[in-house]
């Protein structure tokens, strides 16, 4: 924690910090938002980079269809449905526009948004090694990478990552299936079932009694001491970011097929749960490339871990953590339990994200119970955070003229792989909180 005088100086310069320290839900709309045509230049990556990522995923589709039978129906393309939520919309009192859910909670292989960026980075690394070794060449059917001989080749190499849970699942499962020696360094808030699932896939799990940043540093040290080890850097990886960004063009195709217009007269508001920032940042980048200024992105974080809001609002980015202002970074939203944000994402996206909101753990449980009650859909606590971004947008004066024709999309980031008994406990707690609030 920073010395008291330092915190006092920050609070004087940034009064919002006092509100964050009170651990009450709040929202902040970004005065530095800029037109997409201008602000996209901040990112340092382009539409061509995203197209390259998309093409690589297409090349690997035959391999994925062979190695993971659950992807055969989609031809080896890892994608999730987008579905309307009319009952949830009515329950939330949204009388205009239309509410949708992007079900990254149901992405195949690892059941979360991390199946986008995490799996993509592992595949890119595998492709580089395979091309260099002459195991594949341009135009080959990549399903040949599923052979025992290729697995033995990849077994000479290691992949490491630090994770609160979901990124570890995607990296670990994909790496182990290819044949890599995979190690996931997991922070104290990671769920036990995620650790057990990784171990069942042959992944080495190293547990820490401290938070996410310590697990990441441990993974980084492992790679530095092993020339055969590739470290997946959740805080700074451009490959992760680009894997997430492919979602933009795919969502556009899904909305086109559903007849959902997104333009200046029909804006799209997208609500993204945010931890270190890579997943929501990459998705938002892809959305801005696909829809330009017609899409408005809002990041939602736990009241106990508002690291991206703190970093962007102060301009300090990775130079400040929530712990340094006395916030404990302890939350039921394990995927969002991050104290220090990605400096890369914060700087790249700071003029492209419309706003930020925070949500209590209790509200997360209420929201997941409401979603189960109204739509029969079950998401983990982290994954429903986006719903908490809707009320601030509906109340914001700058958006009032668009609300009648707007589309609201909550990005559901995980939940389909949660064990039934654990999910039942989540729902039961949410129902109890709903009942207590009704009394």
Short mmCIF file of C-alpha atoms in Angstrom, two decimals:
data_model
loop_
_atom_site.label_atom_id
_atom_site.label_comp_id
_atom_site.label_asym_id
_atom_site.label_seq_id
_atom_site.Cartn_x
_atom_site.Cartn_y
_atom_site.Cartn_z
CA UNK A 1 0.00 0.00 0.00
CA UNK A 2 1.22 3.49 -0.78
CA UNK A 3 2.12 5.81 2.09
CA UNK A 4 -0.81 7.82 3.38
CA UNK A 5 0.48 11.15 1.95
CA UNK A 6 0.84 9.59 -1.49
CA UNK A 7 -2.71 8.25 -1.40
CA UNK A 8 -3.97 11.64 -0.20
CA UNK A 9 -2.25 13.34 -3.13
CA UNK A 10 -3.77 10.87 -5.61
CA UNK A 11 -7.23 11.36 -4.11
CA UNK A 12 -6.88 15.11 -4.40
CA UNK A 13 -5.84 14.87 -8.04
CA UNK A 14 -8.29 12.08 -8.90
CA UNK A 15 -11.40 12.28 -6.68
CA UNK A 16 -12.73 9.08 -8.26
CA UNK A 17 -10.12 7.17 -6.25
CA UNK A 18 -11.99 8.03 -3.06
CA UNK A 19 -15.10 6.44 -4.56
CA UNK A 20 -13.15 3.36 -5.64
CA UNK A 21 -11.73 2.97 -2.14
CA UNK A 22 -15.28 2.97 -0.74
CA UNK A 23 -15.88 -0.28 -2.67
CA UNK A 24 -19.25 0.91 -3.92
CA UNK A 25 -20.36 0.36 -7.53
CA UNK A 26 -19.74 3.32 -9.80
CA UNK A 27 -19.29 4.27 -13.43
CA UNK A 28 -16.96 6.58 -15.33
CA UNK A 29 -17.32 7.63 -18.94
CA UNK A 30 -14.11 8.41 -20.72
CA UNK A 31 -13.67 12.09 -21.69
CA UNK A 32 -10.73 11.08 -23.87
CA UNK A 33 -12.75 8.93 -26.28
CA UNK A 34 -11.78 9.65 -29.90
CA UNK A 35 -13.03 8.67 -33.37
CA UNK A 36 -12.05 5.13 -34.29
CA UNK A 37 -10.23 6.24 -37.44
CA UNK A 38 -7.88 8.26 -35.24
CA UNK A 39 -7.64 6.19 -32.05
CA UNK A 40 -7.08 2.83 -33.76
CA UNK A 41 -3.62 4.16 -34.61
CA UNK A 42 -2.78 4.01 -30.89
CA UNK A 43 -2.92 0.23 -30.88
CA UNK A 44 0.15 -0.52 -32.98
CA UNK A 45 -1.70 -3.36 -34.69
CA UNK A 46 -3.86 -3.28 -37.81
CA UNK A 47 -6.75 -4.94 -39.59
CA UNK A 48 -4.16 -6.90 -41.58
CA UNK A 49 -2.81 -8.35 -38.34
CA UNK A 50 -6.29 -9.51 -37.36
CA UNK A 51 -6.83 -10.97 -40.84
CA UNK A 52 -3.57 -12.89 -40.45
CA UNK A 53 -4.80 -14.31 -37.13
CA UNK A 54 -8.10 -15.29 -38.69
CA UNK A 55 -6.33 -17.05 -41.55
CA UNK A 56 -4.10 -18.96 -39.13
CA UNK A 57 -7.13 -20.20 -37.20
CA UNK A 58 -8.63 -21.36 -40.51
CA UNK A 59 -5.43 -23.26 -41.32
CA UNK A 60 -5.63 -25.03 -37.98
CA UNK A 61 -9.34 -25.87 -38.32
CA UNK A 62 -8.69 -29.38 -39.73
CA UNK A 63 -6.34 -30.13 -36.82
CA UNK A 64 -8.82 -28.84 -34.24
CA UNK A 65 -11.66 -30.87 -35.78
CA UNK A 66 -9.52 -34.00 -35.49
CA UNK A 67 -8.00 -33.35 -32.06
CA UNK A 68 -11.20 -32.01 -30.45
CA UNK A 69 -14.32 -33.82 -31.75
CA UNK A 70 -16.55 -31.19 -30.13
CA UNK A 71 -15.42 -28.76 -32.85
CA UNK A 72 -16.33 -31.04 -35.77
CA UNK A 73 -19.79 -29.53 -36.22
CA UNK A 74 -18.19 -26.12 -36.83
CA UNK A 75 -15.45 -27.54 -39.04
CA UNK A 76 -12.80 -26.89 -36.42
CA UNK A 77 -13.68 -23.21 -36.00
CA UNK A 78 -13.86 -22.18 -32.35
CA UNK A 79 -16.89 -19.91 -32.15
CA UNK A 80 -19.83 -19.18 -29.86
CA UNK A 81 -23.47 -18.29 -30.56
CA UNK A 82 -25.06 -14.91 -30.03
CA UNK A 83 -28.58 -15.08 -28.62
CA UNK A 84 -31.32 -12.56 -27.75
CA UNK A 85 -32.38 -12.22 -24.10
CA UNK A 86 -35.98 -10.93 -24.20
CA UNK A 87 -36.96 -12.26 -20.76
CA UNK A 88 -33.81 -10.94 -19.09
CA UNK A 89 -34.34 -7.60 -20.85
CA UNK A 90 -37.86 -7.33 -19.45
CA UNK A 91 -36.69 -8.29 -15.96
CA UNK A 92 -34.00 -5.62 -16.07
CA UNK A 93 -36.62 -3.04 -17.02
CA UNK A 94 -35.08 -2.24 -20.40
CA UNK A 95 -37.99 -0.81 -22.36
CA UNK A 96 -36.11 0.11 -25.53
CA UNK A 97 -33.50 -1.43 -27.78
CA UNK A 98 -32.68 -5.13 -27.74
CA UNK A 99 -30.51 -7.17 -25.36
CA UNK A 100 -28.26 -10.00 -26.59
CA UNK A 101 -25.70 -12.35 -25.07
CA UNK A 102 -22.45 -13.42 -26.72
CA UNK A 103 -21.94 -16.92 -25.35
CA UNK A 104 -18.18 -17.18 -25.11
CA UNK A 105 -19.12 -19.12 -21.99
CA UNK A 106 -19.83 -21.95 -24.42
CA UNK A 107 -16.75 -21.79 -26.61
CA UNK A 108 -15.49 -25.34 -27.22
CA UNK A 109 -12.33 -26.83 -25.70
CA UNK A 110 -11.99 -24.57 -22.65
CA UNK A 111 -15.40 -22.96 -22.17
CA UNK A 112 -14.48 -19.30 -21.88
CA UNK A 113 -13.40 -16.20 -23.80
CA UNK A 114 -9.82 -17.36 -23.21
CA UNK A 115 -10.40 -20.09 -25.82
CA UNK A 116 -9.99 -17.28 -28.34
CA UNK A 117 -6.67 -15.67 -27.50
CA UNK A 118 -5.12 -18.44 -25.44
CA UNK A 119 -5.60 -21.21 -27.95
CA UNK A 120 -4.60 -18.90 -30.79
CA UNK A 121 -1.23 -18.06 -29.21
CA UNK A 122 -0.42 -21.73 -28.62
CA UNK A 123 -1.35 -22.56 -32.23
CA UNK A 124 0.80 -19.75 -33.59
CA UNK A 125 3.80 -20.95 -31.58
CA UNK A 126 3.21 -24.53 -32.71
CA UNK A 127 2.98 -23.44 -36.34
CA UNK A 128 6.27 -21.57 -36.13
CA UNK A 129 8.04 -24.60 -34.68
CA UNK A 130 6.44 -27.00 -37.16
CA UNK A 131 7.29 -24.83 -40.17
CA UNK A 132 10.89 -24.38 -39.03
CA UNK A 133 11.24 -28.13 -38.58
CA UNK A 134 9.66 -28.92 -41.94
CA UNK A 135 6.78 -30.80 -40.35
CA UNK A 136 4.29 -28.75 -42.37
CA UNK A 137 4.54 -26.44 -45.34
CA UNK A 138 2.25 -23.88 -46.93
CA UNK A 139 -0.93 -25.48 -48.21
CA UNK A 140 -0.70 -28.63 -46.07
CA UNK A 141 -3.66 -30.12 -44.23
CA UNK A 142 -2.77 -29.28 -40.62
CA UNK A 143 -4.62 -32.34 -39.33
CA UNK A 144 -1.32 -34.16 -39.83
CA UNK A 145 -0.11 -32.33 -36.69
CA UNK A 146 -2.27 -34.71 -34.65
CA UNK A 147 0.17 -37.60 -35.20
CA UNK A 148 2.15 -39.22 -32.39
CA UNK A 149 5.41 -38.27 -34.14
CA UNK A 150 4.49 -34.59 -34.15
CA UNK A 151 3.37 -34.77 -30.53
CA UNK A 152 6.76 -36.22 -29.67
CA UNK A 153 8.43 -33.35 -31.49
CA UNK A 154 6.44 -30.75 -29.55
CA UNK A 155 7.31 -32.65 -26.37
CA UNK A 156 10.79 -31.19 -26.66
CA UNK A 157 9.30 -27.78 -25.91
CA UNK A 158 7.47 -26.21 -22.98
CA UNK A 159 4.77 -23.58 -22.58
CA UNK A 160 4.13 -21.65 -19.36
CA UNK A 161 1.51 -19.15 -18.25
CA UNK A 162 0.33 -17.41 -15.09
CA UNK A 163 -3.43 -17.39 -14.62
CA UNK A 164 -6.40 -16.89 -12.33
CA UNK A 165 -8.03 -19.86 -14.06
CA UNK A 166 -9.62 -19.57 -17.49
CA UNK A 167 -6.52 -18.55 -19.46
CA UNK A 168 -4.69 -21.39 -17.80
CA UNK A 169 -7.37 -23.82 -18.96
CA UNK A 170 -7.12 -22.74 -22.59
CA UNK A 171 -3.31 -22.65 -22.66
CA UNK A 172 -2.91 -25.87 -20.71
CA UNK A 173 -5.48 -27.98 -22.56
CA UNK A 174 -4.34 -26.85 -26.01
CA UNK A 175 -0.63 -27.17 -25.21
CA UNK A 176 -0.99 -30.63 -23.73
CA UNK A 177 -3.06 -31.91 -26.65
CA UNK A 178 -0.38 -30.79 -29.10
CA UNK A 179 2.26 -32.51 -26.99
CA UNK A 180 3.96 -29.56 -25.29
CA UNK A 181 5.13 -29.76 -21.68
CA UNK A 182 2.65 -27.32 -20.16
CA UNK A 183 2.89 -25.54 -16.82
CA UNK A 184 0.20 -23.24 -15.43
CA UNK A 185 1.09 -21.03 -12.46
CA UNK A 186 -2.20 -20.35 -10.67
CA UNK A 187 -3.02 -17.65 -8.15
CA UNK A 188 -4.80 -18.23 -4.85
CA UNK A 189 -8.20 -17.19 -6.23
CA UNK A 190 -8.22 -19.86 -8.96
CA UNK A 191 -10.97 -22.44 -8.48
CA UNK A 192 -9.88 -25.91 -7.39
CA UNK A 193 -11.86 -27.62 -10.17
CA UNK A 194 -9.89 -25.69 -12.78
CA UNK A 195 -6.62 -26.94 -11.26
CA UNK A 196 -7.92 -30.50 -11.22
CA UNK A 197 -9.13 -30.31 -14.80
CA UNK A 198 -5.73 -29.12 -15.96
CA UNK A 199 -3.98 -31.94 -14.11
CA UNK A 200 -6.34 -34.43 -15.72
CA UNK A 201 -5.01 -33.26 -19.09
CA UNK A 202 -1.41 -33.83 -18.01
CA UNK A 203 -0.67 -30.20 -17.25
CA UNK A 204 1.66 -29.26 -14.38
CA UNK A 205 -0.14 -26.86 -12.04
CA UNK A 206 1.88 -24.76 -9.61
CA UNK A 207 -0.23 -23.14 -6.89
CA UNK A 208 0.47 -19.87 -5.08
CA UNK A 209 -0.97 -18.45 -1.89
CA UNK A 210 -0.78 -14.96 -3.39
CA UNK A 211 -2.45 -13.14 -6.26
CA UNK A 212 -2.30 -13.14 -10.04
CA UNK A 213 0.77 -10.93 -10.48
CA UNK A 214 2.95 -13.35 -8.49
CA UNK A 215 1.79 -16.30 -10.61
CA UNK A 216 2.58 -14.37 -13.80
CA UNK A 217 6.07 -13.50 -12.58
CA UNK A 218 6.73 -17.14 -11.71
CA UNK A 219 5.75 -18.19 -15.21
CA UNK A 220 7.97 -15.53 -16.70
CA UNK A 221 10.94 -16.71 -14.63
CA UNK A 222 10.37 -20.31 -15.72
CA UNK A 223 10.60 -19.28 -19.38
CA UNK A 224 13.68 -17.11 -18.80
CA UNK A 225 15.49 -20.11 -17.31
CA UNK A 226 14.47 -22.56 -20.05
CA UNK A 227 15.34 -21.77 -23.69
CA UNK A 228 12.79 -24.36 -24.86
CA UNK A 229 9.95 -22.65 -22.95
CA UNK A 230 7.49 -20.18 -24.47
CA UNK A 231 5.86 -17.86 -21.93
CA UNK A 232 2.32 -16.66 -22.65
CA UNK A 233 2.36 -13.13 -21.28
CA UNK A 234 -1.24 -12.25 -20.40
CA UNK A 235 -0.20 -8.67 -19.61
CA UNK A 236 1.63 -7.84 -22.84
CA UNK A 237 1.04 -10.44 -25.55
CA UNK A 238 0.09 -9.16 -28.99
CA UNK A 239 -0.74 -12.71 -30.07
CA UNK A 240 -3.33 -13.16 -27.31
CA UNK A 241 -4.77 -9.76 -28.21
CA UNK A 242 -5.09 -10.66 -31.90
CA UNK A 243 -6.70 -14.00 -31.11
CA UNK A 244 -9.37 -12.17 -29.15
CA UNK A 245 -9.77 -9.53 -31.88
CA UNK A 246 -10.97 -12.08 -34.46
CA UNK A 247 -14.27 -11.99 -32.55
CA UNK A 248 -15.15 -8.63 -34.14
CA UNK A 249 -15.49 -9.80 -37.72
CA UNK A 250 -17.27 -12.96 -36.58
CA UNK A 251 -19.82 -11.04 -34.53
CA UNK A 252 -20.48 -8.78 -37.52
CA UNK A 253 -21.24 -11.84 -39.65
CA UNK A 254 -23.53 -13.22 -36.94
CA UNK A 255 -25.45 -9.96 -36.61
CA UNK A 256 -25.71 -9.63 -40.40
CA UNK A 257 -27.21 -13.14 -40.53
CA UNK A 258 -29.64 -12.25 -37.74
CA UNK A 259 -30.70 -9.03 -39.45
CA UNK A 260 -29.32 -6.81 -36.68
CA UNK A 261 -28.25 -3.45 -38.06
CA UNK A 262 -25.25 -1.69 -36.53
CA UNK A 263 -24.62 1.82 -37.81
CA UNK A 264 -24.79 5.45 -36.68
CA UNK A 265 -28.58 5.25 -36.31
CA UNK A 266 -28.48 1.80 -34.71
CA UNK A 267 -25.53 1.81 -32.29
CA UNK A 268 -24.17 -1.26 -30.56
CA UNK A 269 -23.24 -1.16 -26.88
CA UNK A 270 -20.98 -4.01 -25.78
CA UNK A 271 -20.38 -4.79 -22.12
CA UNK A 272 -17.17 -6.69 -21.37
CA UNK A 273 -15.96 -8.13 -18.04
CA UNK A 274 -12.39 -6.96 -17.45
CA UNK A 275 -9.49 -8.45 -15.50
CA UNK A 276 -5.96 -7.67 -16.69
CA UNK A 277 -7.51 -6.32 -19.90
CA UNK A 278 -6.23 -8.57 -22.69
CA UNK A 279 -9.49 -10.35 -23.47
CA UNK A 280 -11.84 -7.35 -23.43
CA UNK A 281 -9.18 -5.15 -25.01
CA UNK A 282 -8.62 -7.50 -27.91
CA UNK A 283 -12.34 -8.03 -28.46
CA UNK A 284 -12.96 -4.27 -28.34
CA UNK A 285 -10.18 -3.73 -30.89
CA UNK A 286 -11.82 -6.23 -33.22
CA UNK A 287 -15.22 -4.62 -32.68
CA UNK A 288 -13.88 -1.17 -33.49
CA UNK A 289 -12.33 -2.51 -36.69
CA UNK A 290 -15.64 -4.14 -37.63
CA UNK A 291 -18.11 -1.42 -36.62
CA UNK A 292 -16.10 1.78 -36.20
CA UNK A 293 -17.81 4.52 -34.22
CA UNK A 294 -21.12 2.66 -34.26
CA UNK A 295 -19.93 0.41 -31.44
CA UNK A 296 -19.46 1.61 -27.86
CA UNK A 297 -17.50 -0.61 -25.47
CA UNK A 298 -17.85 -0.59 -21.69
CA UNK A 299 -15.50 -2.51 -19.37
CA UNK A 300 -16.93 -3.83 -16.08
CA UNK A 301 -14.75 -4.81 -13.10
CA UNK A 302 -15.37 -5.97 -9.51
CA UNK A 303 -15.44 -3.25 -6.87
CA UNK A 304 -12.57 -5.12 -5.20
CA UNK A 305 -10.41 -5.27 -8.35
CA UNK A 306 -10.98 -2.17 -10.54
CA UNK A 307 -7.45 -2.19 -11.95
CA UNK A 308 -8.11 -1.09 -15.55
CA UNK A 309 -10.36 1.78 -14.48
CA UNK A 310 -7.72 2.89 -11.97
CA UNK A 311 -4.90 2.67 -14.51
CA UNK A 312 -6.70 4.47 -17.35
CA UNK A 313 -8.33 7.12 -15.17
CA UNK A 314 -5.04 8.13 -13.56
CA UNK A 315 -2.96 7.58 -16.70
CA UNK A 316 -0.59 5.48 -14.60
CA UNK A 317 -1.65 2.19 -16.24
CA UNK A 318 0.55 -0.68 -14.97
CA UNK A 319 2.31 1.84 -12.72
CA UNK A 320 -0.40 1.50 -10.09
CA UNK A 321 -2.28 -1.39 -8.52
CA UNK A 322 -5.51 -1.51 -6.55
CA UNK A 323 -3.59 -2.83 -3.54
CA UNK A 324 -1.54 0.37 -3.49
CA UNK A 325 -4.68 2.39 -2.71
CA UNK A 326 -5.88 -0.10 -0.10
CA UNK A 327 -8.22 -2.29 -2.18
CA UNK A 328 -7.73 -5.99 -1.44
CA UNK A 329 -8.27 -7.59 -4.90
CA UNK A 330 -10.41 -10.30 -3.30
CA UNK A 331 -13.49 -11.18 -5.34
CA UNK A 332 -15.72 -14.11 -6.23
CA UNK A 333 -15.11 -13.14 -9.85
CA UNK A 334 -11.93 -15.20 -10.06
CA UNK A 335 -11.26 -14.38 -13.73
CA UNK A 336 -11.32 -10.68 -12.89
CA UNK A 337 -9.22 -10.81 -9.72
CA UNK A 338 -6.34 -8.73 -11.03
CA UNK A 339 -4.73 -5.89 -9.12
CA UNK A 340 -2.50 -4.37 -11.79
CA UNK A 341 -3.72 -3.81 -15.36
CA UNK A 342 -1.98 -4.47 -18.65
CA UNK A 343 -0.08 -1.34 -19.61
CA UNK A 344 -0.13 -2.41 -23.25
CA UNK A 345 -3.91 -2.70 -23.34
CA UNK A 346 -4.52 0.41 -21.24
CA UNK A 347 -2.46 2.61 -23.53
CA UNK A 348 -3.59 0.95 -26.76
CA UNK A 349 -7.30 1.19 -25.98
CA UNK A 350 -7.58 4.24 -23.73
CA UNK A 351 -9.22 6.37 -26.47
CA UNK A 352 -11.42 3.54 -27.76
CA UNK A 353 -13.29 2.45 -24.61
CA UNK A 354 -16.37 4.57 -23.86
CA UNK A 355 -16.70 3.81 -20.20
CA UNK A 356 -16.01 1.72 -17.13
CA UNK A 357 -18.24 0.40 -14.35
CA UNK A 358 -17.72 -1.60 -11.18
CA UNK A 359 -19.93 -4.26 -9.62
CA UNK A 360 -20.14 -5.95 -6.21
CA UNK A 361 -19.84 -9.69 -5.76
CA UNK A 362 -23.36 -9.77 -4.36
CA UNK A 363 -24.71 -8.19 -7.54
CA UNK A 364 -22.83 -10.74 -9.65
CA UNK A 365 -24.60 -13.55 -7.81
CA UNK A 366 -27.96 -11.81 -8.22
CA UNK A 367 -27.35 -11.34 -11.94
CA UNK A 368 -26.35 -14.94 -12.57
CA UNK A 369 -29.46 -16.12 -10.71
CA UNK A 370 -31.65 -13.75 -12.75
CA UNK A 371 -30.14 -15.02 -15.99
CA UNK A 372 -30.78 -18.62 -14.95
CA UNK A 373 -34.30 -17.76 -13.82
CA UNK A 374 -35.30 -15.81 -16.94
CA UNK A 375 -33.39 -17.52 -19.74
CA UNK A 376 -32.26 -20.86 -18.32
CA UNK A 377 -28.63 -19.89 -18.93
CA UNK A 378 -25.90 -20.50 -16.37
CA UNK A 379 -22.73 -18.38 -16.31
CA UNK A 380 -20.00 -18.09 -13.67
CA UNK A 381 -19.83 -14.89 -11.57
CA UNK A 382 -17.13 -13.21 -13.69
CA UNK A 383 -19.12 -13.80 -16.85
CA UNK A 384 -22.23 -11.85 -15.86
CA UNK A 385 -20.33 -8.69 -14.92
CA UNK A 386 -21.27 -7.06 -18.22
CA UNK A 387 -24.91 -6.75 -17.18
CA UNK A 388 -23.83 -4.24 -14.52
CA UNK A 389 -22.65 -1.88 -17.26
CA UNK A 390 -26.12 -1.47 -18.72
CA UNK A 391 -27.76 0.86 -16.13
CA UNK A 392 -24.99 3.51 -16.35
CA UNK A 393 -25.29 3.57 -20.14
CA UNK A 394 -29.09 3.86 -20.01
CA UNK A 395 -28.72 6.80 -17.61
CA UNK A 396 -25.95 8.60 -19.50
CA UNK A 397 -27.16 11.81 -21.19
CA UNK A 398 -24.88 11.40 -24.20
CA UNK A 399 -26.63 8.20 -25.29
CA UNK A 400 -30.29 9.08 -24.77
CA UNK A 401 -31.04 9.87 -28.41
CA UNK A 402 -29.86 6.42 -29.51
CA UNK A 403 -31.46 4.11 -26.95
CA UNK A 404 -34.68 3.36 -28.87
CA UNK A 405 -32.72 1.85 -31.76
CA UNK A 406 -29.70 0.50 -29.87
CA UNK A 407 -28.52 -3.07 -29.51
CA UNK A 408 -26.98 -4.06 -26.18
CA UNK A 409 -24.63 -7.05 -26.10
CA UNK A 410 -23.30 -8.59 -22.90
CA UNK A 411 -20.15 -10.64 -23.47
CA UNK A 412 -20.62 -13.83 -21.44
CA UNK A 413 -17.06 -14.90 -20.80
CA UNK A 414 -17.27 -18.28 -19.04
CA UNK A 415 -19.31 -20.86 -17.21
CA UNK A 416 -20.12 -23.92 -19.33
CA UNK A 417 -17.34 -26.00 -17.76
CA UNK A 418 -18.16 -25.16 -14.14
CA UNK A 419 -19.03 -28.41 -12.27
CA UNK A 420 -22.78 -28.77 -11.72
CA UNK A 421 -22.56 -28.74 -7.94
CA UNK A 422 -20.50 -25.53 -7.94
CA UNK A 423 -22.83 -23.83 -10.41
CA UNK A 424 -25.81 -24.91 -8.30
CA UNK A 425 -24.19 -23.24 -5.30
CA UNK A 426 -23.69 -20.03 -7.30
CA UNK A 427 -27.33 -19.99 -8.34
CA UNK A 428 -28.57 -20.81 -4.84
CA UNK A 429 -26.59 -17.92 -3.39
CA UNK A 430 -27.92 -15.59 -6.07
CA UNK A 431 -31.51 -16.66 -5.43
CA UNK A 432 -31.07 -16.09 -1.70
CA UNK A 433 -29.77 -12.58 -2.36
CA UNK A 434 -32.68 -11.88 -4.71
CA UNK A 435 -35.14 -13.09 -2.10
CA UNK A 436 -33.50 -11.01 0.63
CA UNK A 437 -33.72 -7.94 -1.59
CA UNK A 438 -37.41 -8.55 -2.21
CA UNK A 439 -38.22 -8.70 1.50
#
